[in-house]
PDB file of N, CA and C and ligand atoms in Angstrom:
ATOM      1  N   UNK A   1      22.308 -14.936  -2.566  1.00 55.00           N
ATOM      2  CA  UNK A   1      21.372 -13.859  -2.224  1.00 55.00           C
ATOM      3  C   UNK A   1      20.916 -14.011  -0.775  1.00 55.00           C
ATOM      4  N   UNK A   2      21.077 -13.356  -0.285  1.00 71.00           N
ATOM      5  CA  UNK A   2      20.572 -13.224   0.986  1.00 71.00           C
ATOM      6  C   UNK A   2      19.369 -12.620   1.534  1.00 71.00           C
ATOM      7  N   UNK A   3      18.566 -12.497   2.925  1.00 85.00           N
ATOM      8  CA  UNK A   3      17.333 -12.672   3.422  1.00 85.00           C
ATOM      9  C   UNK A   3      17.190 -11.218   3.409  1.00 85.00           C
ATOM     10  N   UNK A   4      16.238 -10.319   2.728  1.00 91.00           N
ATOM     11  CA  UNK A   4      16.404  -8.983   2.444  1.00 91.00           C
ATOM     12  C   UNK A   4      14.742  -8.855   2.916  1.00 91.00           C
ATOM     13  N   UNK A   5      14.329  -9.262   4.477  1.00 94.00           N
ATOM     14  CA  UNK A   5      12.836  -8.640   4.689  1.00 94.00           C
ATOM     15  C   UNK A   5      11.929  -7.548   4.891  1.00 94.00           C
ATOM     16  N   UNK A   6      10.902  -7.391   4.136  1.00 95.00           N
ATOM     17  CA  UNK A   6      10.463  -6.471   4.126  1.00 95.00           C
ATOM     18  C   UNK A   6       9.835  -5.682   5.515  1.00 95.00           C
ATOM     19  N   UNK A   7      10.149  -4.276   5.393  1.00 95.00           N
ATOM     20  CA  UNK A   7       9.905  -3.314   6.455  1.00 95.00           C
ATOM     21  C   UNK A   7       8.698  -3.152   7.245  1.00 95.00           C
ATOM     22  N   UNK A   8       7.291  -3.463   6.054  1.00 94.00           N
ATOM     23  CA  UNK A   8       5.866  -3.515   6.280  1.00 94.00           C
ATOM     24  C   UNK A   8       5.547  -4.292   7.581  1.00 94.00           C
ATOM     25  N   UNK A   9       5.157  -3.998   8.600  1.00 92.00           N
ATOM     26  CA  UNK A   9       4.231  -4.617   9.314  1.00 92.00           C
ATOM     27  C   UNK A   9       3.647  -5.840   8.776  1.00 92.00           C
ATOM     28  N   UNK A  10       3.968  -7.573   9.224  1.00 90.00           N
ATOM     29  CA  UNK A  10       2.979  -8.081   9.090  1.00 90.00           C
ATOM     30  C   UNK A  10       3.096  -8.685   7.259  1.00 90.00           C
ATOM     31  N   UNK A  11       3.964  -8.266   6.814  1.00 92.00           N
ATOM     32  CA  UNK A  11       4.690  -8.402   5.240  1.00 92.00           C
ATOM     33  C   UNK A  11       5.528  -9.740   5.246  1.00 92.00           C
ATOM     34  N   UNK A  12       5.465 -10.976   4.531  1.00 91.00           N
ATOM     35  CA  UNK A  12       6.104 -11.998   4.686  1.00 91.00           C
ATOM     36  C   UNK A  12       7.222 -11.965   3.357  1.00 91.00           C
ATOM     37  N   UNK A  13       7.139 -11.153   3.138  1.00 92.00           N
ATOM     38  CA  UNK A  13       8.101 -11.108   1.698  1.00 92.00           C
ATOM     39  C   UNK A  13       9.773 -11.095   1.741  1.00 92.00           C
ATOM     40  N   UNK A  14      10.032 -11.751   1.932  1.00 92.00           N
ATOM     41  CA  UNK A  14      11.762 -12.019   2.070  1.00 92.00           C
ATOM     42  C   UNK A  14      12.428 -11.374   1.300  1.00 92.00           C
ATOM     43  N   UNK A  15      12.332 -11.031   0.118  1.00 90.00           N
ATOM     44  CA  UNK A  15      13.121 -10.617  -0.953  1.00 90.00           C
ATOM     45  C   UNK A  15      12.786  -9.235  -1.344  1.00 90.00           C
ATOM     46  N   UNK A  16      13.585  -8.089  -1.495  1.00 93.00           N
ATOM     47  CA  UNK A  16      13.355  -6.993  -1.550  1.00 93.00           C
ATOM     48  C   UNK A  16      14.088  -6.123  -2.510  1.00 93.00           C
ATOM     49  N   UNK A  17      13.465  -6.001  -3.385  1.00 90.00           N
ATOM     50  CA  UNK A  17      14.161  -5.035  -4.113  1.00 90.00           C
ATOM     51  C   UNK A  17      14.753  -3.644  -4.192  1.00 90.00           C
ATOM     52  N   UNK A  18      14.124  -3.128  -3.047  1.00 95.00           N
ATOM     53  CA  UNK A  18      14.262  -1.739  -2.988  1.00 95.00           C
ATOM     54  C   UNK A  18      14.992  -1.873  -1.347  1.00 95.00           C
ATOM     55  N   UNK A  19      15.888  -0.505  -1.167  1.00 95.00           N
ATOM     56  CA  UNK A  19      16.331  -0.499   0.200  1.00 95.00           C
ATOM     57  C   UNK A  19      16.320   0.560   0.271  1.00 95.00           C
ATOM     58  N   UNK A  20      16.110   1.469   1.608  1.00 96.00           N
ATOM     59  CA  UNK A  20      16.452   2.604   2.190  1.00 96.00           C
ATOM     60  C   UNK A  20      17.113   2.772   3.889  1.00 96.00           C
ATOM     61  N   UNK A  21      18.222   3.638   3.667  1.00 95.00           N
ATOM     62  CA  UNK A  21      18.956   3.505   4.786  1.00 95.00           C
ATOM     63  C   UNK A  21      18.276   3.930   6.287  1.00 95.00           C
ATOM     64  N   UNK A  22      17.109   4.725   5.855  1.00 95.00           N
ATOM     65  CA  UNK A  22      16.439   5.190   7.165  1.00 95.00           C
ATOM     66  C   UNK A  22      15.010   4.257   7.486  1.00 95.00           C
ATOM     67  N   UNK A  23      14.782   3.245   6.258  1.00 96.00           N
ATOM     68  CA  UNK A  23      13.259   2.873   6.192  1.00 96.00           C
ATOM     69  C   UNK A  23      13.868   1.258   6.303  1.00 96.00           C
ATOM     70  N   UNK A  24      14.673   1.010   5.704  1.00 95.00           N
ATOM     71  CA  UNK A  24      15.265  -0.654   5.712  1.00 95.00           C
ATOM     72  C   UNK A  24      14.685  -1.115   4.501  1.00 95.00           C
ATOM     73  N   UNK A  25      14.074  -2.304   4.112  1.00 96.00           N
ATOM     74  CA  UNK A  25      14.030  -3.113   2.652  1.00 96.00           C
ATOM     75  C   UNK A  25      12.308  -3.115   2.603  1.00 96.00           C
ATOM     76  N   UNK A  26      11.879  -2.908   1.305  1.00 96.00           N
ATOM     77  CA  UNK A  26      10.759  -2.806   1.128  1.00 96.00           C
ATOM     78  C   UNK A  26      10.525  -3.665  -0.344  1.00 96.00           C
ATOM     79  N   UNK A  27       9.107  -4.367  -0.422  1.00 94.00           N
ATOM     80  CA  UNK A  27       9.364  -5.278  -1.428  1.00 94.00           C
ATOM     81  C   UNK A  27       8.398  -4.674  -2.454  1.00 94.00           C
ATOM     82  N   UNK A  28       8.190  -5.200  -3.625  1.00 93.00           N
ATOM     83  CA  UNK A  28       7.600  -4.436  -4.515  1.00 93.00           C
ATOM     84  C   UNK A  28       6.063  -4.038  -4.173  1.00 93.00           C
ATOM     85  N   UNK A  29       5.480  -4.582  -3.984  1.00 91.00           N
ATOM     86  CA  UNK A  29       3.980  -4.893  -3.471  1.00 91.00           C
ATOM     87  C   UNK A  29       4.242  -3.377  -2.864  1.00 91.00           C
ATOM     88  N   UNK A  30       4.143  -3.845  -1.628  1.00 93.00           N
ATOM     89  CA  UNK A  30       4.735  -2.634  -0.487  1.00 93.00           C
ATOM     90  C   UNK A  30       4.757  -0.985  -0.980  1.00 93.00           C
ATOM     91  N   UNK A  31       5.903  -1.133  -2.037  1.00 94.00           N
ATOM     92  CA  UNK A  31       6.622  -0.151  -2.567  1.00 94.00           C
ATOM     93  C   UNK A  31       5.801   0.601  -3.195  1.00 94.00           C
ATOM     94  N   UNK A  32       4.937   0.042  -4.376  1.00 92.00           N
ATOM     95  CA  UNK A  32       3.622   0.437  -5.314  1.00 92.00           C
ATOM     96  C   UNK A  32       2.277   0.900  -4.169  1.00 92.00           C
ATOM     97  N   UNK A  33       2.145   0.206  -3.138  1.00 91.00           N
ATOM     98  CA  UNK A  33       0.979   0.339  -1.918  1.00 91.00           C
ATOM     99  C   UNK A  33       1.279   1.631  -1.449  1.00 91.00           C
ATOM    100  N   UNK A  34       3.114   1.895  -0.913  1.00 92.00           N
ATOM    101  CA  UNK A  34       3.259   3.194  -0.037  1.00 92.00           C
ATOM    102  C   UNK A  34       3.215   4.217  -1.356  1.00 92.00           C
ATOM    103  N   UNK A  35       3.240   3.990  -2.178  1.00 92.00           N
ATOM    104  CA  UNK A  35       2.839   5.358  -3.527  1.00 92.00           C
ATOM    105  C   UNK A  35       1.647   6.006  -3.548  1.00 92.00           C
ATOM    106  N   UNK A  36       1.048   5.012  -3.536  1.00 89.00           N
ATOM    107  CA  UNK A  36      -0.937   5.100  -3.340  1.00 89.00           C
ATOM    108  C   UNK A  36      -0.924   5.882  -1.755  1.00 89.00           C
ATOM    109  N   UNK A  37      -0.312   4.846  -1.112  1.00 88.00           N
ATOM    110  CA  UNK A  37      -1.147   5.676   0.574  1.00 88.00           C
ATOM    111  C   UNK A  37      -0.494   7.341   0.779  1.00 88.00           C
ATOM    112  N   UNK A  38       0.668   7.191   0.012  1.00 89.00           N
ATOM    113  CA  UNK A  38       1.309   8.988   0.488  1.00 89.00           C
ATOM    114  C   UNK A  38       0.628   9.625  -0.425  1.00 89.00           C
ATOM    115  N   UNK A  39       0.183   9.331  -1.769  1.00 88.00           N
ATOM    116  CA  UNK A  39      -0.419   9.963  -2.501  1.00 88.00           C
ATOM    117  C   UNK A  39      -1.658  10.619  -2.221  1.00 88.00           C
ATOM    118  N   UNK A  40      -2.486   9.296  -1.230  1.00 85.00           N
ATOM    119  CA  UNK A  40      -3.778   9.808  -0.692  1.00 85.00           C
ATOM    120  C   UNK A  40      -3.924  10.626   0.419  1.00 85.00           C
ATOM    121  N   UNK A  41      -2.542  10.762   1.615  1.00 85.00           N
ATOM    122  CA  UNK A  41      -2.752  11.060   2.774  1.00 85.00           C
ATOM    123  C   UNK A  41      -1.738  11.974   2.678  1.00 85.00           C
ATOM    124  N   UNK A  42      -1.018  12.392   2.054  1.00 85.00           N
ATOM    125  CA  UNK A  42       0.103  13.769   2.084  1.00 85.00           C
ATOM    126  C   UNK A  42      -0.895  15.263   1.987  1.00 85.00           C
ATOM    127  N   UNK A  43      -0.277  15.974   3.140  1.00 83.00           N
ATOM    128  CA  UNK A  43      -0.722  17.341   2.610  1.00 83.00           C
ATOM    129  C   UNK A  43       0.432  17.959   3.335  1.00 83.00           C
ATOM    130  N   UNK A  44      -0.504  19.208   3.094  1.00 80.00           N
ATOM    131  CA  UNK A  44       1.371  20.317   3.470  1.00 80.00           C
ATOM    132  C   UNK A  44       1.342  20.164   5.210  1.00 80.00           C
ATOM    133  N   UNK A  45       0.332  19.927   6.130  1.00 77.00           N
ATOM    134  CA  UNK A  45       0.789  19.709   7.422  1.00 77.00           C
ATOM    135  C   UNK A  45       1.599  18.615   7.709  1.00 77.00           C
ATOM    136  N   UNK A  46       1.592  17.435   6.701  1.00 79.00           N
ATOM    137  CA  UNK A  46       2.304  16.295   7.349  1.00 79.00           C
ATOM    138  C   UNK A  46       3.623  15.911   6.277  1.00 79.00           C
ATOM    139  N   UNK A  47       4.852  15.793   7.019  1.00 89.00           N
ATOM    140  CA  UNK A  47       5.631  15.298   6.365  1.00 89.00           C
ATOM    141  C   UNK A  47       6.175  14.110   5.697  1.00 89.00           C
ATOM    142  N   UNK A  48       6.646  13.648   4.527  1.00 91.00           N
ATOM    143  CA  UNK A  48       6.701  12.267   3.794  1.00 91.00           C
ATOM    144  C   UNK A  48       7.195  11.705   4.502  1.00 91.00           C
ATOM    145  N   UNK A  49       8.087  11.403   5.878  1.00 92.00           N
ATOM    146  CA  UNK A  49       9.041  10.345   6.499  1.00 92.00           C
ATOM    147  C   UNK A  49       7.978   9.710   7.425  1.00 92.00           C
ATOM    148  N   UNK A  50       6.810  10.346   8.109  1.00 91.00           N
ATOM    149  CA  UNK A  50       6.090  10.449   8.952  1.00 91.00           C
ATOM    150  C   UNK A  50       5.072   9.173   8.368  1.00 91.00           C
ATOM    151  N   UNK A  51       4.893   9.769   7.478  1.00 91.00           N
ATOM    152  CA  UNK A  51       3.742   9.084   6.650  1.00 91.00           C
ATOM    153  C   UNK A  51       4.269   7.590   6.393  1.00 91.00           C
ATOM    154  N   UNK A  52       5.746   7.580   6.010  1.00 94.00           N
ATOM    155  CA  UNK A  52       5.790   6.548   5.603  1.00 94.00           C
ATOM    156  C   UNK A  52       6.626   5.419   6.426  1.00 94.00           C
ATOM    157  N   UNK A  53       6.850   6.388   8.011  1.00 94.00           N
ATOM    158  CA  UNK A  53       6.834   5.689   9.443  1.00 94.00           C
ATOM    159  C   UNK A  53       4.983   4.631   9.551  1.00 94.00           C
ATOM    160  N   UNK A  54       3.990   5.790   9.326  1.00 91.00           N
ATOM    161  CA  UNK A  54       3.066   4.953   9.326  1.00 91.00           C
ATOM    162  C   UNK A  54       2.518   4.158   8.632  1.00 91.00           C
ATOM    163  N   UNK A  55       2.960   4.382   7.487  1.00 91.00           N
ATOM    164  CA  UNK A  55       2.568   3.112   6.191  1.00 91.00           C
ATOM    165  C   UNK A  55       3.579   1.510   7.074  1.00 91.00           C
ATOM    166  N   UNK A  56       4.973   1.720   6.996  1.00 94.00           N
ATOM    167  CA  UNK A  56       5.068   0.536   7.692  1.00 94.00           C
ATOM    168  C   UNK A  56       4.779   0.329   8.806  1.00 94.00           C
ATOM    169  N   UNK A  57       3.984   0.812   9.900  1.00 92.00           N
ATOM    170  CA  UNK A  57       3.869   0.265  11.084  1.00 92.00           C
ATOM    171  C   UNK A  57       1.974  -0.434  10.801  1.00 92.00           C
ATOM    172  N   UNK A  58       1.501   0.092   9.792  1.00 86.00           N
ATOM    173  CA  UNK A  58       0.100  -0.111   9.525  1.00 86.00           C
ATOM    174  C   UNK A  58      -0.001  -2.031   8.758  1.00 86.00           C
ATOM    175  N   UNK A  59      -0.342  -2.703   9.405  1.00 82.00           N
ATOM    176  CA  UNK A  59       0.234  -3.834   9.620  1.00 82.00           C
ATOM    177  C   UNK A  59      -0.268  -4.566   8.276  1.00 82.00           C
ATOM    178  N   UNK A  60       0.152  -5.196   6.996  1.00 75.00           N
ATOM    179  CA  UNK A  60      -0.451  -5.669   5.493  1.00 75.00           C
ATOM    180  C   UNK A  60      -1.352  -5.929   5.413  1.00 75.00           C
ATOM    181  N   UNK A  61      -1.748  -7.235   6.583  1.00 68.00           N
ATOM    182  CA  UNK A  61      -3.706  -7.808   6.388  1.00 68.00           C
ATOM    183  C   UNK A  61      -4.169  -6.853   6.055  1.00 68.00           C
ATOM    184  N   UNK A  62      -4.234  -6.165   7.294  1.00 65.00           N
ATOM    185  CA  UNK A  62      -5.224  -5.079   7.632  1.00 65.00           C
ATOM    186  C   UNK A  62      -5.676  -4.364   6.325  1.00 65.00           C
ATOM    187  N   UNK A  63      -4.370  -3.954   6.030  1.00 63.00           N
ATOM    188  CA  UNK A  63      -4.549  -2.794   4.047  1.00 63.00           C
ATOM    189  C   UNK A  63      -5.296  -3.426   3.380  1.00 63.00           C
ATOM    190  N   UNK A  64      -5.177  -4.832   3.487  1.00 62.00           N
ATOM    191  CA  UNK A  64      -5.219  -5.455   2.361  1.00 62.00           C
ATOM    192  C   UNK A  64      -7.025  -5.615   2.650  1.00 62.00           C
ATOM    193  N   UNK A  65      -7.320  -5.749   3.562  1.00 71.00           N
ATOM    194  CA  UNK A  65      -9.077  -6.004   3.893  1.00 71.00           C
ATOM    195  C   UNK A  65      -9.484  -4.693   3.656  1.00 71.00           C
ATOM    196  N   UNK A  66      -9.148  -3.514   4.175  1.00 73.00           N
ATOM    197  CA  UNK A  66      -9.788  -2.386   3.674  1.00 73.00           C
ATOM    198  C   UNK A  66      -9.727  -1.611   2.363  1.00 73.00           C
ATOM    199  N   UNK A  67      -8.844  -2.431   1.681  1.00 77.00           N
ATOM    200  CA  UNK A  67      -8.857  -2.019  -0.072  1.00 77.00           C
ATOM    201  C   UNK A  67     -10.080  -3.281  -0.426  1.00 77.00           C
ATOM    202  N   UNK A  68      -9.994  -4.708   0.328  1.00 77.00           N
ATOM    203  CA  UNK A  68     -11.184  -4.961  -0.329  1.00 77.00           C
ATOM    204  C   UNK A  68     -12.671  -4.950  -0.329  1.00 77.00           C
ATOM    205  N   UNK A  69     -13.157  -4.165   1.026  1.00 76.00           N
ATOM    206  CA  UNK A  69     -13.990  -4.062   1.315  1.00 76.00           C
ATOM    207  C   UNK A  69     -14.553  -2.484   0.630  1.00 76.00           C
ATOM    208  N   UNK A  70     -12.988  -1.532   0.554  1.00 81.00           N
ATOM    209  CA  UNK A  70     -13.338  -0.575  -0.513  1.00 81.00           C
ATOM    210  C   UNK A  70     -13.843  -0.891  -1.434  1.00 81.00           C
ATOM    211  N   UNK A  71     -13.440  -1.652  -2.678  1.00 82.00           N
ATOM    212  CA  UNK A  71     -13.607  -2.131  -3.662  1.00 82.00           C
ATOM    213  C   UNK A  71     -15.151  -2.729  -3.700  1.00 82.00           C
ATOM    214  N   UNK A  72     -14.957  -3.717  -3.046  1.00 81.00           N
ATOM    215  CA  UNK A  72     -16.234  -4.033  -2.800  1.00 81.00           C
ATOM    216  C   UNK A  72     -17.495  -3.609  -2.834  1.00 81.00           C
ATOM    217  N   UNK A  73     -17.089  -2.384  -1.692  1.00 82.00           N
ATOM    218  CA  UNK A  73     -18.401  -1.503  -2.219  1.00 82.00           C
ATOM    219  C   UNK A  73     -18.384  -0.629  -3.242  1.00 82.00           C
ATOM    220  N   UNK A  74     -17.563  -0.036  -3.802  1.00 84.00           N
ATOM    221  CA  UNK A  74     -17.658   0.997  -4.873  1.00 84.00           C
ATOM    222  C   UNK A  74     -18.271  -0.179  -6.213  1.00 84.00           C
ATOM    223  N   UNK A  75     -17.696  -1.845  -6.238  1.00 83.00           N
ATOM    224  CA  UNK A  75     -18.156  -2.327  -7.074  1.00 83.00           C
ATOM    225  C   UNK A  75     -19.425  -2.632  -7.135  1.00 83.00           C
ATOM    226  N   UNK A  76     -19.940  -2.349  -5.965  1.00 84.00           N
ATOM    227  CA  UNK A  76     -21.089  -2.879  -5.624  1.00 84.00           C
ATOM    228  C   UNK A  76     -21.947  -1.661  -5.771  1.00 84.00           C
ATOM    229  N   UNK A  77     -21.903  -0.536  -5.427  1.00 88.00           N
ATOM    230  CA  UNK A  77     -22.229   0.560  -5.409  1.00 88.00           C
ATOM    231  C   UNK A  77     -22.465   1.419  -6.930  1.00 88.00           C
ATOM    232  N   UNK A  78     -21.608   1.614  -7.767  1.00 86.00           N
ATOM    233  CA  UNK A  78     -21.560   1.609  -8.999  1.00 86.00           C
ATOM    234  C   UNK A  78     -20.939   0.572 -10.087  1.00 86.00           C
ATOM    235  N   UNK A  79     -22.557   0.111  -9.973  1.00 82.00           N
ATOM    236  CA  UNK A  79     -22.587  -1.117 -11.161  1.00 82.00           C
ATOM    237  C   UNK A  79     -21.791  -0.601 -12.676  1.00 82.00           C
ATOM    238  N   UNK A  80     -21.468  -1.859 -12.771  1.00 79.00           N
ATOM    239  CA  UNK A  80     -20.891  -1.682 -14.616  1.00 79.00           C
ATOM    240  C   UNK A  80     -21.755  -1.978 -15.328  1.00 79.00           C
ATOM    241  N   UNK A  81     -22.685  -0.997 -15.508  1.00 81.00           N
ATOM    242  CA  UNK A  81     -24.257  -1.396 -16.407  1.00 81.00           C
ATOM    243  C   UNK A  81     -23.588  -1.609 -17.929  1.00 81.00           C
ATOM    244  N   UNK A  82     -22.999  -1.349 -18.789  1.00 78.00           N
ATOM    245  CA  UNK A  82     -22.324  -1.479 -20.125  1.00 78.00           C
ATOM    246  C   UNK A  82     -21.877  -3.027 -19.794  1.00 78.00           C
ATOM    247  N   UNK A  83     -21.127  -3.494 -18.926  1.00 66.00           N
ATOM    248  CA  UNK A  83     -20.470  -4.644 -18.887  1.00 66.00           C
ATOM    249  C   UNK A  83     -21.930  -5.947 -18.813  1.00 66.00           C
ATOM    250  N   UNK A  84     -22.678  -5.607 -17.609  1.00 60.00           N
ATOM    251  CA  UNK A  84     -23.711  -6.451 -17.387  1.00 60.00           C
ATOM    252  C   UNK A  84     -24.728  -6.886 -18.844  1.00 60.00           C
ATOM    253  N   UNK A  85     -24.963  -5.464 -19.698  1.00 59.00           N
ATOM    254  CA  UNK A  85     -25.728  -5.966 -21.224  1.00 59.00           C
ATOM    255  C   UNK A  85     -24.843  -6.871 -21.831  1.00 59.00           C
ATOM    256  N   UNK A  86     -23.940  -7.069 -21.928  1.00 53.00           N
ATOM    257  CA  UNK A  86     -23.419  -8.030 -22.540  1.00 53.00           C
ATOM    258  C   UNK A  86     -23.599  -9.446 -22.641  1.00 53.00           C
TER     259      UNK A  86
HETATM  260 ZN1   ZN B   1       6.246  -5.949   1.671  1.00 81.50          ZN
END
């Protein structure tokens, strides 16, 4: 098997399951992430290749701190009052 690295900016993932001839190798992580980001940022002005020029140039840390600082606050923001009586 050979060194199949992923396309993502900043992505250390060697092994790739998925390939595309215009995008290059993308690893699963990645793959499930660019679903979510075109899902959130597609509309009819912008086209899917575009988008997903900028999903890989948008460098992994980075995603990865602003999903948790999302999280963060929405967890923080709306408490799980049902979970906490317990
Ligand atoms: Zn990746």
């Amino acid at each position: 098997m050979g060194v199949m690295p992923c396309s993502k900016e900043g992505c250390t993932t060697i092994l790739c399951d998925r390939y595309s001839t215009e995008f290059g190798y993308i690893c699963s992580d990645c793959y499930e992430e660019l679903k979510q980001f075109l899902a959130c940022k597609y509309s009819s002005t912008q086209n899917l290749e575009n988008l997903v020029t900028t999903f890989l140039e948008t460098p992994h840390k980075a995603q990865y701190d602003v999903q948790d600082l999302v999280e963060g606050f929405v967890e923080g923001t709306f408490i799980n009052y049902i979970e906490d009586d317990l």
